[in-house]
mmCIF file of C-alpha atoms in Angstrom:
data_model
loop_
_atom_site.group_PDB
_atom_site.id
_atom_site.type_symbol
_atom_site.label_atom_id
_atom_site.label_comp_id
_atom_site.label_asym_id
_atom_site.label_seq_id
_atom_site.Cartn_x
_atom_site.Cartn_y
_atom_site.Cartn_z
ATOM 1 C CA MET A 1 -12.971 -20.008 -12.231
ATOM 2 C CA ASP A 2 -11.787 -23.264 -11.762
ATOM 3 C CA GLY A 3 -8.947 -24.120 -14.047
ATOM 4 C CA LYS A 4 -9.983 -21.612 -16.526
ATOM 5 C CA SER A 5 -8.736 -18.176 -17.726
ATOM 6 C CA SER A 6 -9.764 -15.339 -19.999
ATOM 7 C CA SER A 7 -6.219 -14.323 -20.423
ATOM 8 C CA ASN A 8 -4.988 -14.311 -24.196
ATOM 9 C CA THR A 9 -1.602 -16.427 -22.912
ATOM 10 C CA ALA A 10 -3.915 -18.778 -20.697
ATOM 11 C CA GLY A 11 -2.740 -22.618 -21.646
ATOM 12 C CA LYS A 12 -0.209 -21.320 -23.840
ATOM 13 C CA PRO A 13 3.644 -21.223 -23.596
ATOM 14 C CA LEU A 14 4.636 -17.711 -22.870
ATOM 15 C CA ARG A 15 8.097 -15.891 -23.844
ATOM 16 C CA CYS A 16 9.437 -13.524 -21.177
ATOM 17 C CA ARG A 17 12.945 -12.502 -19.980
ATOM 18 C CA ALA A 18 14.658 -13.961 -16.989
ATOM 19 C CA ALA A 19 17.880 -13.619 -14.717
ATOM 20 C CA ILE A 20 19.551 -16.789 -15.058
ATOM 21 C CA ALA A 21 22.225 -18.109 -12.876
ATOM 22 C CA ARG A 22 24.323 -20.393 -15.391
ATOM 23 C CA LYS A 23 27.652 -21.065 -13.062
ATOM 24 C CA ALA A 24 28.083 -21.166 -9.737
ATOM 25 C CA GLY A 25 29.190 -17.374 -8.651
ATOM 26 C CA GLU A 26 29.165 -15.867 -12.055
ATOM 27 C CA PRO A 27 26.897 -12.977 -12.914
ATOM 28 C CA LEU A 28 23.410 -13.804 -13.848
ATOM 29 C CA VAL A 29 22.573 -13.402 -17.462
ATOM 30 C CA ILE A 30 19.280 -11.656 -18.717
ATOM 31 C CA GLU A 31 18.026 -14.255 -21.080
ATOM 32 C CA GLU A 32 14.623 -14.891 -22.813
ATOM 33 C CA VAL A 33 12.958 -17.935 -21.322
ATOM 34 C CA ILE A 34 9.965 -20.044 -22.549
ATOM 35 C CA VAL A 35 7.305 -20.765 -19.526
ATOM 36 C CA ALA A 36 5.040 -23.425 -20.087
ATOM 37 C CA PRO A 37 1.421 -22.941 -18.774
ATOM 38 C CA PRO A 38 0.442 -24.240 -15.260
ATOM 39 C CA ASN A 39 -0.516 -27.873 -14.707
ATOM 40 C CA PRO A 40 -3.178 -28.862 -12.324
ATOM 41 C CA ARG A 41 -3.023 -27.150 -9.132
ATOM 42 C CA GLU A 42 -0.690 -24.794 -10.313
ATOM 43 C CA VAL A 43 -0.694 -20.896 -10.918
ATOM 44 C CA ARG A 44 1.452 -18.947 -13.552
ATOM 45 C CA ILE A 45 2.179 -15.785 -12.212
ATOM 46 C CA LYS A 46 3.552 -12.405 -13.487
ATOM 47 C CA ILE A 47 6.058 -10.955 -10.802
ATOM 48 C CA THR A 48 5.822 -7.591 -9.990
ATOM 49 C CA CYS A 49 8.311 -7.058 -7.447
ATOM 50 C CA THR A 50 10.889 -9.445 -5.985
ATOM 51 C CA SER A 51 13.777 -8.736 -3.411
ATOM 52 C CA LEU A 52 17.087 -10.656 -2.806
ATOM 53 C CA CYS A 53 17.692 -13.071 0.180
ATOM 54 C CA HIS A 54 20.615 -13.872 1.284
ATOM 55 C CA SER A 55 19.575 -17.868 0.490
ATOM 56 C CA ASP A 56 19.782 -16.796 -3.121
ATOM 57 C CA ILE A 57 23.624 -15.570 -2.601
ATOM 58 C CA THR A 58 24.365 -18.778 -0.813
ATOM 59 C CA LEU A 59 22.821 -21.228 -3.477
ATOM 60 C CA TRP A 60 24.492 -18.941 -6.453
ATOM 61 C CA LYS A 61 28.045 -19.296 -5.028
ATOM 62 C CA LEU A 62 27.815 -22.852 -4.160
ATOM 63 C CA LYS A 63 29.299 -25.423 -6.496
ATOM 64 C CA ASP A 64 27.919 -28.594 -4.921
ATOM 65 C CA PRO A 65 24.410 -30.031 -4.624
ATOM 66 C CA PRO A 66 21.757 -28.823 -3.637
ATOM 67 C CA ALA A 67 23.548 -26.378 -6.361
ATOM 68 C CA ILE A 68 22.341 -27.121 -9.812
ATOM 69 C CA PHE A 69 22.781 -24.928 -13.129
ATOM 70 C CA PRO A 70 21.291 -23.199 -15.076
ATOM 71 C CA ARG A 71 18.934 -22.276 -12.422
ATOM 72 C CA ILE A 72 16.320 -19.359 -12.117
ATOM 73 C CA LEU A 73 16.778 -18.089 -8.398
ATOM 74 C CA GLY A 74 14.673 -15.626 -6.209
ATOM 75 C CA HIS A 75 12.009 -16.428 -3.705
ATOM 76 C CA GLU A 76 11.051 -13.180 -2.173
ATOM 77 C CA ALA A 77 8.500 -11.804 -4.450
ATOM 78 C CA VAL A 78 4.962 -10.285 -5.028
ATOM 79 C CA GLY A 79 2.928 -10.724 -8.322
ATOM 80 C CA VAL A 80 -0.696 -11.160 -10.042
ATOM 81 C CA VAL A 81 -2.226 -14.275 -11.425
ATOM 82 C CA GLU A 82 -1.987 -14.640 -15.127
ATOM 83 C CA SER A 83 -3.532 -17.905 -15.299
ATOM 84 C CA VAL A 84 -4.269 -20.946 -13.108
ATOM 85 C CA GLY A 85 -4.293 -25.153 -14.151
ATOM 86 C CA GLU A 86 -7.527 -27.238 -13.639
ATOM 87 C CA GLY A 87 -8.307 -27.746 -9.782
ATOM 88 C CA VAL A 88 -7.315 -24.386 -8.730
ATOM 89 C CA HIS A 89 -10.204 -22.609 -6.489
ATOM 90 C CA GLU A 90 -8.670 -20.208 -4.154
ATOM 91 C CA VAL A 91 -7.337 -17.593 -6.937
ATOM 92 C CA VAL A 92 -8.165 -16.100 -10.131
ATOM 93 C CA GLU A 93 -6.505 -14.430 -12.985
ATOM 94 C CA GLY A 94 -5.782 -10.848 -11.578
ATOM 95 C CA ASP A 95 -5.528 -11.539 -8.239
ATOM 96 C CA THR A 96 -2.636 -10.349 -6.140
ATOM 97 C CA VAL A 97 -0.537 -13.152 -4.644
ATOM 98 C CA ILE A 98 2.617 -13.861 -2.926
ATOM 99 C CA PRO A 99 4.699 -17.134 -3.368
ATOM 100 C CA THR A 100 6.241 -19.185 -0.778
ATOM 101 C CA PHE A 101 8.979 -21.713 -0.467
ATOM 102 C CA VAL A 102 6.894 -23.011 2.383
ATOM 103 C CA SER A 103 3.945 -24.865 1.578
ATOM 104 C CA ASP A 104 0.373 -24.806 3.081
ATOM 105 C CA CYS A 105 -1.834 -27.586 1.697
ATOM 106 C CA GLY A 106 -4.394 -26.928 4.217
ATOM 107 C CA GLU A 107 -5.106 -30.524 4.116
ATOM 108 C CA CYS A 108 -2.130 -32.277 6.234
ATOM 109 C CA ARG A 109 -1.931 -33.263 9.923
ATOM 110 C CA ASP A 110 0.736 -30.185 10.360
ATOM 111 C CA CYS A 111 -1.156 -27.913 8.272
ATOM 112 C CA LEU A 112 -4.452 -28.527 10.542
ATOM 113 C CA SER A 113 -2.645 -28.366 13.661
ATOM 114 C CA GLU A 114 -1.872 -24.819 15.366
ATOM 115 C CA LYS A 115 1.328 -26.238 16.477
ATOM 116 C CA SER A 116 3.418 -26.488 13.244
ATOM 117 C CA ASN A 117 3.861 -25.001 9.939
ATOM 118 C CA LEU A 118 5.632 -27.849 8.160
ATOM 119 C CA CYS A 119 3.255 -29.223 5.647
ATOM 120 C CA THR A 120 3.851 -32.966 5.232
ATOM 121 C CA LYS A 121 2.017 -33.314 2.212
ATOM 122 C CA PHE A 122 4.605 -30.820 0.326
ATOM 123 C CA PRO A 123 7.778 -30.795 2.760
ATOM 124 C CA PHE A 124 10.399 -28.344 1.862
ATOM 125 C CA SER A 125 13.538 -29.120 -0.228
ATOM 126 C CA ILE A 126 16.000 -27.070 -2.426
ATOM 127 C CA SER A 127 14.489 -28.923 -5.461
ATOM 128 C CA PRO A 128 15.375 -28.047 -8.629
ATOM 129 C CA TRP A 129 11.915 -29.268 -9.790
ATOM 130 C CA MET A 130 8.065 -28.555 -9.463
ATOM 131 C CA ARG A 131 6.341 -31.089 -7.392
ATOM 132 C CA ASP A 132 6.187 -33.794 -9.944
ATOM 133 C CA GLU A 133 9.660 -33.455 -10.472
ATOM 134 C CA THR A 134 9.726 -31.349 -13.958
ATOM 135 C CA SER A 135 10.814 -27.670 -14.813
ATOM 136 C CA ARG A 136 8.000 -25.264 -16.330
ATOM 137 C CA PHE A 137 11.297 -23.084 -17.654
ATOM 138 C CA THR A 138 13.476 -23.755 -21.016
ATOM 139 C CA ASP A 139 15.637 -21.300 -22.535
ATOM 140 C CA ILE A 140 14.834 -20.419 -26.411
ATOM 141 C CA ASN A 141 17.295 -23.207 -27.306
ATOM 142 C CA GLY A 142 15.277 -25.841 -25.690
ATOM 143 C CA GLU A 143 17.286 -26.421 -22.566
ATOM 144 C CA THR A 144 15.865 -27.130 -19.100
ATOM 145 C CA LEU A 145 16.217 -24.370 -16.375
ATOM 146 C CA TYR A 146 15.929 -25.482 -12.892
ATOM 147 C CA HIS A 147 13.463 -23.960 -10.390
ATOM 148 C CA PHE A 148 14.481 -23.005 -6.816
ATOM 149 C CA VAL A 149 12.544 -23.896 -3.994
ATOM 150 C CA TYR A 150 9.209 -23.495 -5.884
ATOM 151 C CA VAL A 151 9.398 -20.096 -6.681
ATOM 152 C CA SER A 152 12.141 -18.746 -9.134
ATOM 153 C CA SER A 153 11.091 -14.944 -8.931
ATOM 154 C CA PHE A 154 13.883 -13.777 -11.112
ATOM 155 C CA SER A 155 11.841 -14.085 -14.248
ATOM 156 C CA GLU A 156 8.926 -12.055 -15.318
ATOM 157 C CA TYR A 157 6.487 -14.942 -15.140
ATOM 158 C CA THR A 158 6.725 -17.792 -13.030
ATOM 159 C CA VAL A 159 4.889 -21.062 -12.333
ATOM 160 C CA VAL A 160 4.088 -22.249 -8.659
ATOM 161 C CA ASP A 161 1.970 -25.111 -6.899
ATOM 162 C CA ILE A 162 -1.218 -23.452 -5.176
ATOM 163 C CA ALA A 163 -0.107 -24.810 -2.041
ATOM 164 C CA HIS A 164 2.730 -22.061 -2.180
ATOM 165 C CA VAL A 165 0.580 -19.242 -3.223
ATOM 166 C CA THR A 166 -1.433 -16.695 -1.009
ATOM 167 C CA LYS A 167 -3.863 -14.388 -1.889
ATOM 168 C CA ILE A 168 -3.037 -10.885 -0.037
ATOM 169 C CA ASP A 169 -4.675 -7.282 -0.254
ATOM 170 C CA PRO A 170 -3.861 -5.833 -3.411
ATOM 171 C CA ALA A 171 -3.284 -2.563 -1.722
ATOM 172 C CA ILE A 172 -0.258 -3.678 -0.025
ATOM 173 C CA PRO A 173 2.697 -1.802 -2.237
ATOM 174 C CA ALA A 174 4.395 -4.466 -4.067
ATOM 175 C CA ASN A 175 7.863 -3.472 -3.260
ATOM 176 C CA ARG A 176 6.842 -3.874 0.575
ATOM 177 C CA ALA A 177 4.469 -6.898 0.251
ATOM 178 C CA CYS A 178 7.333 -8.956 -1.262
ATOM 179 C CA LEU A 179 9.502 -8.679 2.015
ATOM 180 C CA LEU A 180 6.401 -10.954 3.303
ATOM 181 C CA SER A 181 7.433 -13.762 1.652
ATOM 182 C CA CYS A 182 10.533 -14.661 3.092
ATOM 183 C CA GLY A 183 13.010 -12.469 5.613
ATOM 184 C CA VAL A 184 10.671 -9.789 7.371
ATOM 185 C CA SER A 185 7.868 -12.982 7.887
ATOM 186 C CA THR A 186 10.715 -15.594 9.173
ATOM 187 C CA GLY A 187 12.199 -12.794 11.614
ATOM 188 C CA VAL A 188 8.741 -11.120 13.033
ATOM 189 C CA GLY A 189 7.347 -14.766 13.399
ATOM 190 C CA ALA A 190 10.640 -16.297 15.034
ATOM 191 C CA ALA A 191 9.371 -13.650 17.925
ATOM 192 C CA TRP A 192 5.475 -14.049 17.547
ATOM 193 C CA ARG A 193 4.570 -17.594 16.759
ATOM 194 C CA THR A 194 7.879 -19.751 17.556
ATOM 195 C CA ALA A 195 9.020 -18.217 20.535
ATOM 196 C CA LYS A 196 5.390 -16.378 21.773
ATOM 197 C CA VAL A 197 7.573 -13.287 23.339
ATOM 198 C CA GLU A 198 5.466 -11.870 25.906
ATOM 199 C CA ALA A 199 4.999 -8.376 26.942
ATOM 200 C CA GLY A 200 7.870 -6.954 29.590
ATOM 201 C CA ALA A 201 10.194 -9.765 28.275
ATOM 202 C CA THR A 202 13.934 -9.329 27.820
ATOM 203 C CA VAL A 203 15.190 -10.252 24.464
ATOM 204 C CA VAL A 204 18.604 -10.971 23.018
ATOM 205 C CA ILE A 205 19.104 -11.034 19.149
ATOM 206 C CA PHE A 206 22.757 -12.439 17.720
ATOM 207 C CA GLY A 207 23.154 -10.542 14.475
ATOM 208 C CA LEU A 208 21.239 -7.276 13.406
ATOM 209 C CA GLY A 209 21.063 -8.310 9.378
ATOM 210 C CA ALA A 210 17.373 -8.411 7.781
ATOM 211 C CA ILE A 211 16.485 -11.708 9.655
ATOM 212 C CA GLY A 212 17.643 -10.091 13.081
ATOM 213 C CA LEU A 213 15.827 -6.553 12.483
ATOM 214 C CA ALA A 214 12.632 -8.042 11.955
ATOM 215 C CA VAL A 215 12.748 -10.365 15.329
ATOM 216 C CA ALA A 216 13.514 -7.214 16.486
ATOM 217 C CA GLU A 217 10.374 -5.736 15.044
ATOM 218 C CA GLY A 218 8.553 -8.890 16.153
ATOM 219 C CA ALA A 219 9.729 -8.253 19.623
ATOM 220 C CA ARG A 220 8.751 -5.024 19.806
ATOM 221 C CA LEU A 221 5.262 -5.985 18.650
ATOM 222 C CA CYS A 222 4.706 -8.229 21.232
ATOM 223 C CA GLY A 223 5.569 -5.866 23.763
ATOM 224 C CA ALA A 224 9.100 -6.707 25.057
ATOM 225 C CA LYS A 225 10.577 -4.344 27.214
ATOM 226 C CA ARG A 226 14.486 -4.831 26.655
ATOM 227 C CA ILE A 227 15.546 -5.897 22.931
ATOM 228 C CA ILE A 228 19.413 -6.172 22.898
ATOM 229 C CA GLY A 229 21.118 -5.990 19.720
ATOM 230 C CA ILE A 230 24.589 -7.888 19.051
ATOM 231 C CA ASP A 231 26.889 -7.467 15.900
ATOM 232 C CA VAL A 232 30.568 -6.559 14.837
ATOM 233 C CA ASN A 233 28.942 -3.674 12.733
ATOM 234 C CA GLN A 234 28.858 -0.320 14.913
ATOM 235 C CA ASP A 235 26.110 1.040 12.220
ATOM 236 C CA LYS A 236 23.806 -1.577 13.608
ATOM 237 C CA CYS A 237 23.194 0.201 16.639
ATOM 238 C CA GLU A 238 21.249 3.157 15.171
ATOM 239 C CA ILE A 239 19.563 1.170 12.494
ATOM 240 C CA GLY A 240 18.586 -1.123 15.255
ATOM 241 C CA LYS A 241 16.636 1.737 17.107
ATOM 242 C CA LYS A 242 14.276 1.911 14.384
ATOM 243 C CA PHE A 243 13.011 -1.446 15.198
ATOM 244 C CA GLY A 244 12.809 -1.480 18.814
ATOM 245 C CA VAL A 245 16.586 -2.264 19.725
ATOM 246 C CA THR A 246 16.896 -0.826 23.422
ATOM 247 C CA ASP A 247 20.694 -1.659 23.952
ATOM 248 C CA PHE A 248 23.406 -2.809 21.481
ATOM 249 C CA VAL A 249 26.427 -4.946 22.045
ATOM 250 C CA ASN A 250 29.763 -4.920 19.625
ATOM 251 C CA SER A 251 31.115 -8.193 20.372
ATOM 252 C CA ARG A 252 34.217 -6.913 18.809
ATOM 253 C CA ASN A 253 35.001 -4.738 21.777
ATOM 254 C CA ILE A 254 34.237 -6.790 24.718
ATOM 255 C CA GLY A 255 37.754 -7.498 25.710
ATOM 256 C CA ASP A 256 38.525 -10.710 27.029
ATOM 257 C CA LYS A 257 34.665 -11.519 27.975
ATOM 258 C CA THR A 258 32.549 -13.809 26.343
ATOM 259 C CA VAL A 259 29.278 -12.204 24.948
ATOM 260 C CA SER A 260 27.019 -14.335 27.132
ATOM 261 C CA GLU A 261 29.118 -13.277 29.972
ATOM 262 C CA ILE A 262 28.149 -9.898 29.202
ATOM 263 C CA ILE A 263 24.839 -10.454 28.881
ATOM 264 C CA ILE A 264 24.388 -12.224 31.992
ATOM 265 C CA GLU A 265 25.496 -9.164 33.657
ATOM 266 C CA MET A 266 23.464 -6.842 31.562
ATOM 267 C CA THR A 267 20.324 -8.915 32.582
ATOM 268 C CA ASP A 268 21.369 -9.887 35.862
ATOM 269 C CA GLY A 269 21.250 -13.395 35.199
ATOM 270 C CA GLY A 270 20.099 -14.258 31.623
ATOM 271 C CA ALA A 271 17.869 -13.176 28.887
ATOM 272 C CA ASP A 272 14.112 -14.639 28.441
ATOM 273 C CA TYR A 273 14.567 -15.047 24.730
ATOM 274 C CA CYS A 274 17.797 -15.491 22.855
ATOM 275 C CA PHE A 275 17.512 -15.590 18.942
ATOM 276 C CA GLU A 276 20.626 -16.553 16.913
ATOM 277 C CA CYS A 277 20.177 -15.016 13.251
ATOM 278 C CA VAL A 278 23.600 -15.192 11.701
ATOM 279 C CA GLY A 279 23.897 -18.792 11.099
ATOM 280 C CA LEU A 280 26.852 -19.930 13.205
ATOM 281 C CA THR A 281 27.317 -22.789 15.674
ATOM 282 C CA SER A 282 29.420 -20.787 17.735
ATOM 283 C CA LEU A 283 26.769 -18.317 17.939
ATOM 284 C CA VAL A 284 23.897 -20.953 19.036
ATOM 285 C CA HIS A 285 26.327 -22.043 21.739
ATOM 286 C CA GLU A 286 26.560 -18.676 22.993
ATOM 287 C CA ALA A 287 22.908 -17.164 22.498
ATOM 288 C CA TYR A 288 22.079 -20.989 24.954
ATOM 289 C CA ALA A 289 24.769 -19.759 27.196
ATOM 290 C CA SER A 290 22.889 -16.363 27.326
ATOM 291 C CA THR A 291 19.307 -17.438 28.380
ATOM 292 C CA ARG A 292 18.284 -17.379 31.923
ATOM 293 C CA LYS A 293 18.056 -20.850 33.924
ATOM 294 C CA GLY A 294 14.470 -21.958 34.433
ATOM 295 C CA TRP A 295 12.665 -20.317 31.383
ATOM 296 C CA GLY A 296 15.120 -18.871 28.883
ATOM 297 C CA LYS A 297 14.621 -19.822 25.079
ATOM 298 C CA THR A 298 17.037 -20.181 22.315
ATOM 299 C CA VAL A 299 15.858 -20.110 19.094
ATOM 300 C CA VAL A 300 17.884 -20.914 15.873
ATOM 301 C CA VAL A 301 16.996 -18.816 12.864
ATOM 302 C CA GLY A 302 19.957 -18.645 11.309
ATOM 303 C CA LEU A 303 21.388 -21.345 8.889
ATOM 304 C CA ASP A 304 24.627 -22.773 8.943
ATOM 305 C CA ASP A 305 26.652 -25.446 7.156
ATOM 306 C CA PRO A 306 24.319 -28.392 7.284
ATOM 307 C CA SER A 307 27.169 -30.807 8.452
ATOM 308 C CA SER A 308 27.794 -28.483 11.522
ATOM 309 C CA MET A 309 26.771 -29.842 15.049
ATOM 310 C CA LEU A 310 25.641 -28.661 18.551
ATOM 311 C CA THR A 311 27.187 -30.076 21.708
ATOM 312 C CA LEU A 312 25.534 -29.779 24.795
ATOM 313 C CA SER A 313 26.043 -30.916 28.255
ATOM 314 C CA THR A 314 22.770 -33.260 28.943
ATOM 315 C CA PHE A 315 23.419 -32.731 32.650
ATOM 316 C CA GLU A 316 23.185 -28.828 31.569
ATOM 317 C CA LEU A 317 20.191 -29.397 29.336
ATOM 318 C CA LEU A 318 18.254 -30.933 32.385
ATOM 319 C CA TYR A 319 19.379 -29.069 35.356
ATOM 320 C CA SER A 320 19.312 -25.617 33.438
ATOM 321 C CA GLY A 321 15.290 -25.869 32.320
ATOM 322 C CA LYS A 322 16.219 -24.145 29.079
ATOM 323 C CA SER A 323 14.568 -24.485 25.642
ATOM 324 C CA LEU A 324 16.424 -24.616 22.536
ATOM 325 C CA MET A 325 14.530 -24.640 19.428
ATOM 326 C CA GLY A 326 14.680 -24.139 15.639
ATOM 327 C CA SER A 327 12.197 -21.472 13.742
ATOM 328 C CA PHE A 328 11.500 -22.446 9.716
ATOM 329 C CA PHE A 329 9.884 -19.387 8.084
ATOM 330 C CA GLY A 330 9.169 -18.089 11.909
ATOM 331 C CA GLY A 331 6.902 -20.961 12.567
ATOM 332 C CA LEU A 332 4.196 -18.886 10.166
ATOM 333 C CA LYS A 333 1.634 -20.356 8.318
ATOM 334 C CA PRO A 334 1.494 -18.708 4.795
ATOM 335 C CA LYS A 335 -2.074 -18.574 3.766
ATOM 336 C CA THR A 336 -3.131 -17.117 6.958
ATOM 337 C CA ASP A 337 -0.202 -15.549 8.811
ATOM 338 C CA ILE A 338 1.122 -13.432 5.902
ATOM 339 C CA ASN A 339 -2.386 -11.776 5.447
ATOM 340 C CA ILE A 340 -2.158 -10.762 9.341
ATOM 341 C CA LEU A 341 1.017 -9.260 9.183
ATOM 342 C CA GLY A 342 -0.210 -7.502 5.618
ATOM 343 C CA LYS A 343 -3.331 -6.068 7.616
ATOM 344 C CA ARG A 344 -0.436 -4.775 10.539
ATOM 345 C CA TYR A 345 1.249 -2.890 7.955
ATOM 346 C CA MET A 346 -1.725 -1.243 6.588
ATOM 347 C CA ASP A 347 -2.699 -0.451 9.775
ATOM 348 C CA LYS A 348 0.727 0.947 10.378
ATOM 349 C CA GLU A 349 1.650 -1.335 13.379
ATOM 350 C CA LEU A 350 4.139 -3.688 11.692
ATOM 351 C CA GLN A 351 7.154 -1.373 9.841
ATOM 352 C CA LEU A 352 8.128 -2.810 6.373
ATOM 353 C CA ASP A 353 9.314 0.580 4.837
ATOM 354 C CA GLU A 354 12.286 0.692 6.819
ATOM 355 C CA PHE A 355 13.647 -2.619 5.605
ATOM 356 C CA VAL A 356 14.026 -1.243 2.043
ATOM 357 C CA THR A 357 17.480 -0.050 1.414
ATOM 358 C CA HIS A 358 18.176 -0.057 -2.184
ATOM 359 C CA MET A 359 15.560 -0.059 -5.572
ATOM 360 C CA ARG A 360 16.265 -1.289 -9.158
ATOM 361 C CA TRP A 361 14.475 -0.961 -12.025
ATOM 362 C CA SER A 362 12.028 -4.278 -13.484
ATOM 363 C CA LEU A 363 13.517 -6.731 -15.894
ATOM 364 C CA ARG A 364 10.487 -5.016 -18.443
ATOM 365 C CA ARG A 365 11.035 -3.161 -21.266
#
């Protein structure tokens, strides 16, 4: 079915409801919107479940660019293909799919390489548009509504470029599958694909939010022997145990010592891998200081203010033999790795249920 659908709504504008961010920091407004049919290489998706990521909150609060309003936020989701545009071969009407903010064109040098998940053909940006710099959303008065990282899942229907769409096993519950479109995949992938944590390793995680807990889960699946979680919330000690955390440090209760001094003592010289999952430059420094000389690897997963700068001694970098690297979407290639994680969940290896703490009813009547 190349660019054709049997749906009664295929090829026609579709009216549905969406949660619109009209002003920075103000409550989202549920309104009726018009969703245009997909252009060539695009897919219109009926969203069946969406979850809230901290990035949505960050852009909702932000008043300056790349913030822009009115906008339909949301990027952690799963849905069903309602119709497809011309040139779409990968999915057909009725397929269960996950839209992702990371593209996977399958054609460029990076997508064809095992070393990168950063598509050159469709690079990431916090753009308010589709790839052709137009919108598929308008409100009932005809005003343009802006997209969010090529997904915009806070709508009953959305339109996504096929490079951002991954077909998945429909047997995976929707309220679990949506977690694979951002947070859980990012954390698990950071340990699995980016750091390549090996069995028996010692791992330290700065920040046990959803991303940090997902890193712990990834490290557990990789066979890490010791997983040390660091957080200011003591409750995370028990929560972390569900995901394989073996030791916990409350950074508010360490006296005059730095976190890195504590970690070096606990690990007899430093951890094999450290993950910064909060988004603070100061913690990147502490994570780097906490890794072992010779082979320690620090992975930055959290996002700080884009203007924040790191300051490292070039001598220390040279002499210590440590590595410092970033991890975007956990280094995962969406169209292959998401399905690997989905299978591991269905095989009862990967934990997803434990990440769900709250559920809300759908927008649908």
